[in-house]
């Protein structure tokens, strides 16, 4: 009550003073600036005591719950975990056998064996045979062929190293059946024997190391010969070593390549023809990685000793490659410039063209450089591409050319065999390919290449195609059915051709071999995990095209067979 009276009095006095205010509202002189100050704060440290009975005593609250029974006919079902369907794991077998029969009296057979001796050792091998009795239309000579292979191997894997050895034998038989029409009568009159057989025996091995500067090493020896008295030996040894230099490692490849061979005669004389040399190569490479760039800087040095001419030569080649990720895995640029001394051999020539004569000049090819640039990457998660261009400079490049017709008693001297010529050839090429993995069961690949050649002394780049194309697909239709196809296209090639008036052989002129398209397909069915049956069709477009001049191939061919998988 007293507080209210004091407050009212103060308010009244203040109001009266406002009415009698005599302060002049004119000019106000400020003597000094206003300096505000804050009084010291103080805290009330006393805690008020609450003795109020109502405040100290908590009221007791009582809850009254009224339960009423509810009638319900709903019965919740018991929960059950969803079942995830699991694909049945595919049973893998270590061994299989295949047998098939087809048109042209074709036989195809293969047995592959592999056995694990222990957790670190295994042995294996295979035997294969492919033959045909021939039957190409309008031929006057036998066109049958056969290839038989046998191989055995042993492997061992230890904690710090793994090694493998193998040996094998191969026998092949072909015929020089490609006698041109103008020479058939003369060849039949001379009763020529067009059979030409090859044999090959080899032994080799390799070893790899873990956590050492010596990464790997290998060796390989092969004896190759034919039924015309020709023979060739070749031995190759390789090693890959990381050489430490001032804290950096230089990856270095070493190679020793020896070859020696003889032919009973040359094509134009009865003089023995020999070839032989050995090469020693060293290729150090330093790899530099910087973000998205990977750069390999190196050189290749080769020493060549020709055992026939007693000449010594040293070759130096660039060995530089680079890749740069422009857009992760979507766009990757790559390029390089490399070179090498290519060791040619009778075995390699006969493998590529089995209709060569046993009178070949064999010498190495000096590939001075192979420069290339390209783009590759992924268009999507299941589609990849690769586009490239390259330029090659080959000195003494080996070219197959139809042999001259000499009217001698040699079985291969009637325009029905091929020899080797060498020339300096520059090659420009562009290529593109697309690979599609639609899913685990379907794969598709397409590739196309274009080439342009420039020769030095030869009229043409003999038997080199200007265009190549291929398509393959593999389709696992369902658990049992599977199918696939392989299509390829080879553009025009050029070779020399002779005319014969029955008395003399004219000067050869250039012959253009037509391009050809070959389509092959297969279809199969898995009866169970062990047994499958299949059918194949080759050269579906039914064209007896000429892969080599005067040598037509078999037209459409069918083959059917079965495969049996097993374990010991």
XYZ file of C-alpha atoms in Angstrom:
568
model
C 0.000 0.000 0.000
C 2.854 2.299 0.902
C 4.612 1.448 -2.367
C 1.550 2.451 -4.392
C 1.293 5.875 -2.661
C 5.018 6.664 -3.267
C 4.734 5.720 -6.931
C 1.677 7.879 -7.474
C 3.402 10.893 -5.844
C 6.478 10.589 -8.027
C 4.349 10.374 -11.164
C 2.366 13.480 -10.209
C 5.483 15.536 -9.535
C 7.015 14.521 -12.867
C 3.899 15.551 -14.763
C 3.829 18.981 -13.102
C 7.477 19.607 -13.861
C 6.816 18.933 -17.586
C 4.151 21.603 -17.634
C 6.496 24.227 -16.005
C 9.512 23.325 -18.211
C 11.523 26.588 -18.882
C 14.385 25.033 -20.918
C 15.137 27.119 -23.974
C 14.637 25.050 -27.087
C 17.133 27.118 -29.020
C 20.798 26.348 -29.444
C 22.388 23.808 -27.093
C 26.162 23.986 -26.633
C 27.807 20.638 -25.921
C 30.787 21.185 -23.679
C 32.162 17.652 -23.966
C 31.114 14.465 -25.706
C 28.850 12.149 -23.889
C 30.665 9.187 -22.443
C 28.263 6.495 -21.332
C 29.261 4.064 -18.643
C 27.826 0.769 -17.537
C 27.368 0.099 -13.890
C 28.841 -3.029 -12.439
C 26.420 -5.921 -12.569
C 25.674 -7.907 -9.496
C 23.962 -11.222 -9.040
C 21.519 -12.072 -6.368
C 23.035 -15.061 -4.665
C 20.234 -15.745 -2.331
C 17.915 -18.632 -3.197
C 14.394 -17.894 -2.160
C 12.855 -20.411 0.130
C 9.427 -21.636 -0.779
C 7.509 -22.645 2.254
C 4.208 -22.599 0.446
C 2.444 -25.816 1.267
C 0.636 -25.960 -2.047
C 3.880 -25.546 -3.944
C 5.831 -28.106 -1.942
C 3.168 -30.780 -2.027
C 2.563 -32.543 -5.341
C -0.941 -33.470 -6.170
C -1.612 -37.132 -6.701
C -3.107 -37.891 -10.091
C -5.162 -41.008 -10.596
C -5.843 -42.513 -14.026
C -8.958 -44.530 -14.559
C -8.813 -46.850 -17.614
C -12.049 -48.356 -18.783
C -11.502 -51.541 -20.883
C -14.172 -52.657 -23.262
C -13.918 -56.023 -25.093
C -13.955 -55.679 -28.924
C -15.157 -58.541 -31.056
C -12.866 -59.189 -34.106
C -12.600 -62.007 -36.610
C -9.209 -60.803 -38.072
C -6.332 -63.212 -37.657
C -2.922 -61.873 -38.754
C -0.938 -64.226 -40.963
C 2.466 -65.322 -39.841
C 5.308 -63.506 -41.578
C 7.482 -65.484 -44.019
C 10.793 -64.419 -45.461
C 10.867 -63.959 -49.219
C 12.694 -66.688 -51.107
C 15.525 -65.565 -53.388
C 15.921 -67.822 -56.377
C 19.502 -68.915 -56.748
C 20.937 -69.967 -60.051
C 22.257 -73.463 -59.977
C 26.062 -73.261 -60.032
C 27.567 -74.503 -63.245
C 29.550 -77.659 -62.783
C 33.016 -77.245 -64.218
C 34.845 -80.289 -65.512
C 38.555 -80.601 -66.106
C 38.303 -82.856 -69.136
C 36.259 -83.104 -72.304
C 36.057 -85.045 -75.559
C 34.512 -83.855 -78.831
C 33.665 -85.850 -81.952
C 32.005 -84.575 -85.110
C 31.378 -85.601 -88.724
C 30.464 -83.493 -91.720
C 30.261 -83.049 -95.446
C 33.338 -83.532 -97.648
C 33.964 -86.530 -95.347
C 35.121 -84.249 -92.604
C 36.195 -85.650 -89.234
C 36.727 -83.497 -86.171
C 37.950 -84.951 -82.889
C 39.552 -83.581 -79.759
C 40.322 -84.849 -76.264
C 41.542 -82.474 -73.562
C 42.761 -83.821 -70.216
C 43.818 -82.073 -67.027
C 44.501 -83.641 -63.640
C 45.435 -81.982 -60.356
C 48.164 -84.008 -58.667
C 48.004 -81.812 -55.571
C 47.026 -78.284 -54.610
C 50.161 -76.958 -56.309
C 50.751 -79.395 -59.195
C 48.815 -80.457 -62.271
C 49.395 -82.337 -65.504
C 47.456 -82.162 -68.726
C 47.456 -82.595 -72.452
C 45.321 -82.827 -75.535
C 44.985 -84.712 -78.818
C 43.155 -83.199 -81.784
C 42.459 -84.210 -85.367
C 40.759 -82.370 -88.223
C 40.626 -83.829 -91.709
C 38.633 -83.753 -94.920
C 38.734 -85.978 -97.979
C 38.020 -82.986 -100.196
C 35.723 -82.953 -103.188
C 35.789 -79.384 -104.492
C 34.071 -79.252 -107.869
C 36.019 -78.932 -111.140
C 39.369 -79.884 -109.659
C 41.735 -82.284 -111.407
C 43.920 -83.050 -108.392
C 43.394 -84.170 -104.807
C 42.353 -81.454 -102.363
C 42.174 -83.435 -99.128
C 43.873 -82.141 -95.977
C 44.481 -83.170 -92.369
C 45.941 -81.731 -89.175
C 46.814 -83.810 -86.109
C 48.204 -82.428 -82.841
C 49.338 -83.941 -79.560
C 50.472 -82.027 -76.485
C 51.454 -82.719 -72.865
C 52.156 -80.228 -70.079
C 53.031 -79.959 -66.390
C 52.481 -76.985 -64.060
C 53.568 -76.177 -60.525
C 52.718 -73.161 -58.372
C 54.640 -72.447 -55.167
C 54.485 -69.479 -52.804
C 57.120 -67.374 -54.557
C 57.194 -68.817 -58.067
C 55.208 -70.717 -60.673
C 56.563 -72.729 -63.578
C 55.216 -74.623 -66.560
C 56.683 -76.963 -69.185
C 55.110 -78.514 -72.253
C 55.946 -80.508 -75.343
C 54.069 -81.463 -78.450
C 53.994 -82.776 -81.982
C 52.001 -81.727 -85.049
C 51.519 -83.312 -88.476
C 49.802 -81.581 -91.412
C 49.055 -82.650 -94.962
C 47.931 -80.443 -97.864
C 47.998 -80.573 -101.664
C 49.200 -78.224 -104.386
C 45.890 -78.698 -106.173
C 45.678 -75.139 -107.531
C 46.972 -75.852 -111.047
C 45.666 -73.191 -113.480
C 43.516 -74.402 -116.334
C 46.234 -73.791 -118.907
C 48.645 -76.147 -117.102
C 46.371 -79.061 -116.177
C 47.100 -81.151 -119.282
C 50.867 -80.766 -118.875
C 50.718 -81.521 -115.151
C 48.630 -84.644 -115.728
C 50.977 -85.780 -118.464
C 53.885 -85.477 -116.052
C 51.874 -87.334 -113.410
C 52.782 -84.847 -110.692
C 52.333 -85.690 -107.004
C 50.754 -82.674 -105.288
C 51.045 -83.993 -101.738
C 52.918 -81.739 -99.297
C 53.229 -82.729 -95.629
C 54.625 -80.796 -92.669
C 55.732 -81.991 -89.262
C 56.658 -80.066 -86.145
C 57.938 -81.012 -82.687
C 58.400 -78.494 -79.887
C 59.395 -78.230 -76.239
C 59.227 -75.164 -74.002
C 58.560 -73.733 -70.600
C 58.155 -70.571 -68.586
C 58.660 -69.413 -65.002
C 57.400 -66.384 -63.064
C 58.527 -64.995 -59.717
C 56.835 -63.001 -56.959
C 58.406 -60.046 -55.137
C 61.712 -60.155 -57.006
C 63.409 -58.028 -59.624
C 63.325 -60.992 -62.015
C 59.697 -61.128 -63.129
C 59.596 -63.972 -65.616
C 61.528 -66.083 -68.085
C 60.736 -68.538 -70.868
C 62.314 -70.735 -73.533
C 61.004 -72.481 -76.643
C 62.524 -74.904 -79.154
C 60.861 -76.183 -82.337
C 61.938 -78.519 -85.101
C 59.947 -78.010 -88.301
C 60.223 -79.879 -91.596
C 58.366 -81.366 -94.560
C 58.368 -84.373 -96.880
C 60.429 -82.454 -99.460
C 63.671 -82.572 -97.495
C 63.284 -79.157 -95.817
C 64.126 -78.586 -92.167
C 64.306 -75.713 -89.699
C 65.347 -75.280 -86.065
C 64.367 -72.332 -83.907
C 65.197 -71.495 -80.301
C 63.808 -68.505 -78.377
C 64.679 -67.418 -74.820
C 63.114 -64.436 -73.052
C 63.442 -62.731 -69.661
C 61.807 -59.734 -68.025
C 63.709 -57.948 -65.256
C 63.093 -54.761 -63.243
C 66.394 -52.891 -62.929
C 66.533 -50.368 -60.003
C 68.243 -47.064 -60.859
C 68.288 -44.267 -58.253
C 65.067 -45.365 -56.642
C 63.283 -45.949 -59.956
C 62.597 -49.279 -61.661
C 63.301 -49.773 -65.366
C 61.352 -52.694 -66.796
C 63.685 -54.443 -69.238
C 62.926 -57.238 -71.702
C 65.708 -59.494 -72.963
C 65.342 -61.762 -75.987
C 67.542 -64.287 -77.767
C 66.214 -65.683 -81.060
C 68.102 -68.290 -83.115
C 67.004 -69.830 -86.403
C 68.663 -72.187 -88.876
C 67.104 -73.972 -91.839
C 67.753 -75.598 -95.211
C 65.831 -76.389 -98.398
C 67.001 -79.108 -100.767
C 66.935 -76.708 -103.703
C 66.000 -73.209 -104.747
C 63.094 -72.625 -107.102
C 65.212 -72.096 -110.220
C 68.152 -74.428 -109.503
C 69.201 -77.586 -107.712
C 71.471 -75.692 -105.342
C 70.759 -76.096 -101.643
C 69.167 -73.048 -100.057
C 70.075 -72.152 -96.485
C 69.024 -69.482 -94.004
C 70.098 -68.736 -90.459
C 70.814 -65.990 -87.962
C 70.543 -65.104 -84.311
C 69.205 -61.967 -82.682
C 69.855 -60.431 -79.266
C 67.369 -57.802 -78.167
C 67.163 -55.475 -75.160
C 64.131 -53.251 -74.495
C 64.260 -51.029 -71.373
C 61.087 -49.086 -70.532
C 60.324 -46.499 -67.875
C 56.698 -45.929 -66.910
C 55.489 -42.518 -65.780
C 52.036 -42.057 -64.250
C 50.560 -38.627 -63.626
C 46.859 -38.412 -62.775
C 45.069 -39.647 -65.916
C 48.235 -39.949 -68.017
C 50.273 -43.134 -68.362
C 53.460 -42.775 -70.392
C 55.920 -45.553 -71.268
C 59.296 -44.310 -72.475
C 61.708 -46.805 -73.923
C 63.868 -48.026 -76.779
C 64.555 -51.394 -78.373
C 68.044 -52.408 -79.414
C 68.608 -55.503 -81.560
C 71.835 -57.136 -82.667
C 71.628 -59.402 -85.748
C 74.271 -61.889 -86.808
C 73.582 -63.526 -90.191
C 75.244 -66.944 -90.159
C 75.168 -67.233 -93.969
C 76.525 -63.834 -95.020
C 78.571 -63.359 -91.805
C 77.188 -59.838 -91.521
C 76.574 -58.009 -88.243
C 73.992 -55.265 -87.811
C 72.581 -53.241 -84.935
C 69.031 -51.849 -85.048
C 67.613 -49.129 -82.826
C 63.832 -48.674 -82.511
C 61.585 -46.320 -80.541
C 59.327 -47.865 -77.937
C 57.012 -45.122 -76.711
C 53.354 -45.575 -75.778
C 50.876 -43.356 -73.934
C 47.275 -43.377 -72.734
C 45.282 -40.438 -71.398
C 41.836 -40.619 -69.819
C 39.967 -37.633 -71.198
C 36.644 -38.602 -69.606
C 37.180 -41.463 -67.156
C 36.441 -44.725 -69.001
C 34.221 -43.014 -71.572
C 36.952 -41.417 -73.675
C 40.563 -42.623 -73.566
C 43.149 -41.365 -76.021
C 46.152 -43.548 -76.781
C 49.065 -43.623 -79.167
C 52.610 -44.725 -79.645
C 55.522 -45.321 -81.937
C 57.333 -48.636 -81.835
C 59.521 -50.835 -84.000
C 61.027 -54.301 -84.032
C 63.179 -56.759 -85.916
C 60.741 -59.482 -87.036
C 62.176 -62.981 -87.285
C 60.550 -64.697 -90.275
C 60.553 -68.486 -90.526
C 59.485 -71.330 -92.812
C 57.094 -72.492 -90.093
C 55.314 -69.128 -89.947
C 55.056 -68.866 -93.735
C 53.640 -72.391 -94.072
C 51.163 -71.779 -91.255
C 49.766 -68.679 -92.975
C 49.840 -70.161 -96.481
C 50.144 -73.983 -96.617
C 50.604 -73.889 -100.411
C 54.139 -72.445 -100.356
C 56.900 -74.251 -102.203
C 59.835 -75.753 -100.248
C 62.207 -73.289 -101.924
C 61.779 -70.117 -99.886
C 64.159 -67.274 -99.264
C 63.868 -66.555 -95.516
C 65.163 -63.328 -93.978
C 64.075 -60.999 -91.142
C 61.904 -57.905 -91.633
C 63.091 -54.553 -90.331
C 59.953 -52.793 -89.095
C 61.445 -49.356 -88.618
C 58.389 -47.920 -86.951
C 54.771 -48.621 -86.229
C 53.096 -45.326 -85.345
C 49.494 -45.359 -84.186
C 46.914 -43.155 -82.497
C 43.368 -43.834 -81.395
C 40.406 -43.363 -79.103
C 38.721 -46.029 -77.037
C 36.271 -46.229 -74.177
C 32.751 -47.160 -73.194
C 29.581 -45.778 -74.732
C 27.606 -47.429 -71.924
C 28.136 -49.999 -69.208
C 27.855 -52.803 -71.769
C 29.221 -51.234 -74.967
C 32.856 -50.395 -75.750
C 34.532 -48.984 -78.842
C 37.980 -48.536 -80.343
C 38.951 -46.288 -83.275
C 42.543 -46.102 -84.480
C 44.847 -45.149 -87.310
C 48.373 -46.362 -87.944
C 51.331 -46.011 -90.271
C 53.949 -48.753 -90.677
C 57.301 -48.665 -92.425
C 58.592 -52.194 -93.150
C 61.907 -52.863 -94.837
C 62.215 -56.333 -96.427
C 58.559 -57.077 -95.764
C 57.717 -60.661 -96.765
C 55.025 -60.991 -99.460
C 53.438 -64.170 -100.858
C 53.474 -64.278 -104.659
C 52.399 -66.973 -107.111
C 55.479 -68.809 -108.349
C 56.639 -68.598 -111.940
C 55.638 -71.432 -114.270
C 58.923 -73.099 -115.226
C 57.675 -76.176 -117.172
C 59.950 -78.426 -115.083
C 59.211 -81.756 -113.455
C 58.819 -80.230 -109.992
C 55.377 -80.898 -108.510
C 54.951 -77.267 -107.461
C 56.207 -75.577 -110.677
C 52.896 -75.326 -112.564
C 51.569 -72.129 -111.073
C 50.234 -74.135 -108.123
C 52.523 -72.851 -105.341
C 53.734 -69.622 -103.777
C 57.118 -68.154 -103.058
C 58.346 -65.222 -100.987
C 59.475 -61.845 -102.279
C 60.695 -58.961 -100.135
C 60.150 -55.253 -100.596
C 60.052 -51.989 -98.671
C 56.376 -51.451 -97.931
C 54.701 -48.511 -96.215
C 51.215 -49.214 -94.884
C 48.534 -46.752 -93.852
C 45.531 -48.203 -92.042
C 42.447 -47.164 -90.129
C 40.303 -49.455 -87.989
C 37.206 -49.342 -85.840
C 35.477 -51.861 -83.621
C 32.502 -52.086 -81.278
C 31.964 -54.765 -78.628
C 28.600 -55.202 -76.949
C 27.844 -57.304 -73.883
C 24.070 -57.057 -73.867
C 23.984 -59.325 -70.820
C 25.761 -62.355 -69.500
C 24.194 -64.443 -72.245
C 24.701 -62.322 -75.358
C 27.906 -60.853 -76.788
C 28.478 -59.114 -80.100
C 31.581 -57.710 -81.782
C 32.113 -55.834 -85.047
C 35.446 -54.777 -86.557
C 36.423 -53.106 -89.846
C 39.866 -52.197 -91.251
C 41.091 -50.342 -94.329
C 44.653 -50.446 -95.716
C 46.636 -48.583 -98.345
C 50.083 -49.815 -99.401
C 53.082 -48.208 -101.065
C 55.813 -50.484 -102.458
C 59.341 -49.730 -103.631
C 60.369 -52.298 -106.286
C 57.428 -54.698 -106.521
C 54.495 -53.761 -108.761
C 52.006 -54.455 -105.982
C 51.785 -55.401 -102.310
C 51.069 -58.992 -103.298
C 48.178 -60.766 -101.572
C 47.600 -58.033 -98.994
C 43.882 -57.107 -98.770
C 42.686 -53.523 -98.880
C 39.712 -54.142 -96.581
C 39.021 -56.512 -93.705
C 35.819 -56.898 -91.736
C 34.510 -59.320 -89.144
C 31.490 -59.898 -86.949
C 31.008 -62.426 -84.182
C 28.190 -63.136 -81.781
C 27.678 -65.583 -78.965
C 24.219 -66.180 -77.513
C 23.244 -68.418 -74.599
C 19.544 -68.699 -75.436
C 18.529 -70.461 -72.234
C 19.810 -73.094 -69.880
C 20.049 -75.657 -72.662
C 20.252 -73.899 -76.035
C 23.216 -71.855 -77.268
C 24.153 -70.371 -80.634
C 26.789 -68.263 -82.309
C 28.034 -66.908 -85.607
C 31.257 -65.661 -87.155
C 31.264 -63.604 -90.338
C 34.253 -62.098 -92.080
C 34.956 -60.146 -95.234
C 38.252 -59.903 -97.128
C 38.708 -57.259 -99.808
C 40.537 -57.476 -103.111
C 44.113 -58.750 -103.325
C 46.547 -58.760 -106.223
C 48.847 -61.485 -107.514
C 50.802 -62.258 -110.688
C 49.271 -64.426 -113.425
C 50.753 -66.248 -116.420
C 49.279 -67.024 -119.822
C 50.386 -70.090 -121.750
C 49.934 -70.592 -125.480
C 51.150 -74.174 -125.280
C 54.661 -73.308 -126.418
C 55.972 -70.498 -124.241
C 54.998 -68.813 -120.993
C 54.223 -65.152 -121.391
C 55.389 -62.370 -119.110
C 53.268 -62.319 -115.944
C 50.690 -59.602 -115.454
C 48.734 -58.485 -112.408
C 45.660 -60.482 -111.447
C 42.993 -59.036 -109.135
C 41.468 -61.587 -106.786
C 37.829 -60.918 -105.983
C 36.801 -59.987 -102.485
C 34.863 -62.615 -100.573
C 32.448 -62.943 -97.693
C 32.344 -66.009 -95.462
C 29.556 -66.672 -92.954
C 29.694 -69.420 -90.333
C 27.166 -70.335 -87.648
C 26.636 -72.976 -84.988
C 23.795 -74.171 -82.785
C 24.039 -76.406 -79.727
C 22.020 -78.034 -76.974
C 23.137 -79.030 -73.465
C 21.446 -82.316 -72.716
C 22.846 -82.208 -69.188
C 25.947 -80.955 -67.401
C 28.106 -83.502 -69.169
C 26.721 -84.014 -72.664
C 26.127 -81.437 -75.386
C 25.329 -81.782 -79.071
C 26.075 -79.206 -81.763
C 25.720 -78.456 -85.459
C 27.842 -76.133 -87.586
C 27.508 -74.591 -91.014
C 30.530 -72.987 -92.713
C 30.680 -70.848 -95.850
C 26.894 -70.464 -95.723
C 26.755 -68.224 -98.778
C 28.040 -71.247 -100.767
C 30.841 -69.520 -102.676
C 33.969 -71.420 -103.718
C 36.010 -68.229 -103.372
C 39.784 -68.101 -103.765
C 41.706 -67.250 -100.642
C 44.856 -67.736 -102.710
C 45.048 -67.588 -106.510
C 43.979 -70.865 -108.193
C 43.020 -72.385 -104.820
C 39.217 -72.395 -104.414
C 37.861 -73.402 -101.007
C 35.107 -75.856 -100.167
C 31.575 -74.534 -100.656
C 28.942 -74.753 -97.934
C 29.879 -77.316 -95.282
C 27.874 -78.948 -92.507
C 29.179 -80.685 -89.426
C 27.421 -82.224 -86.415
C 28.806 -83.773 -83.278
C 28.762 -84.083 -79.511
C 30.897 -83.058 -76.554
C 31.282 -85.078 -73.366
C 32.700 -83.511 -70.184
C 34.069 -85.619 -67.365
C 36.351 -85.844 -64.337
C 38.655 -88.626 -63.276
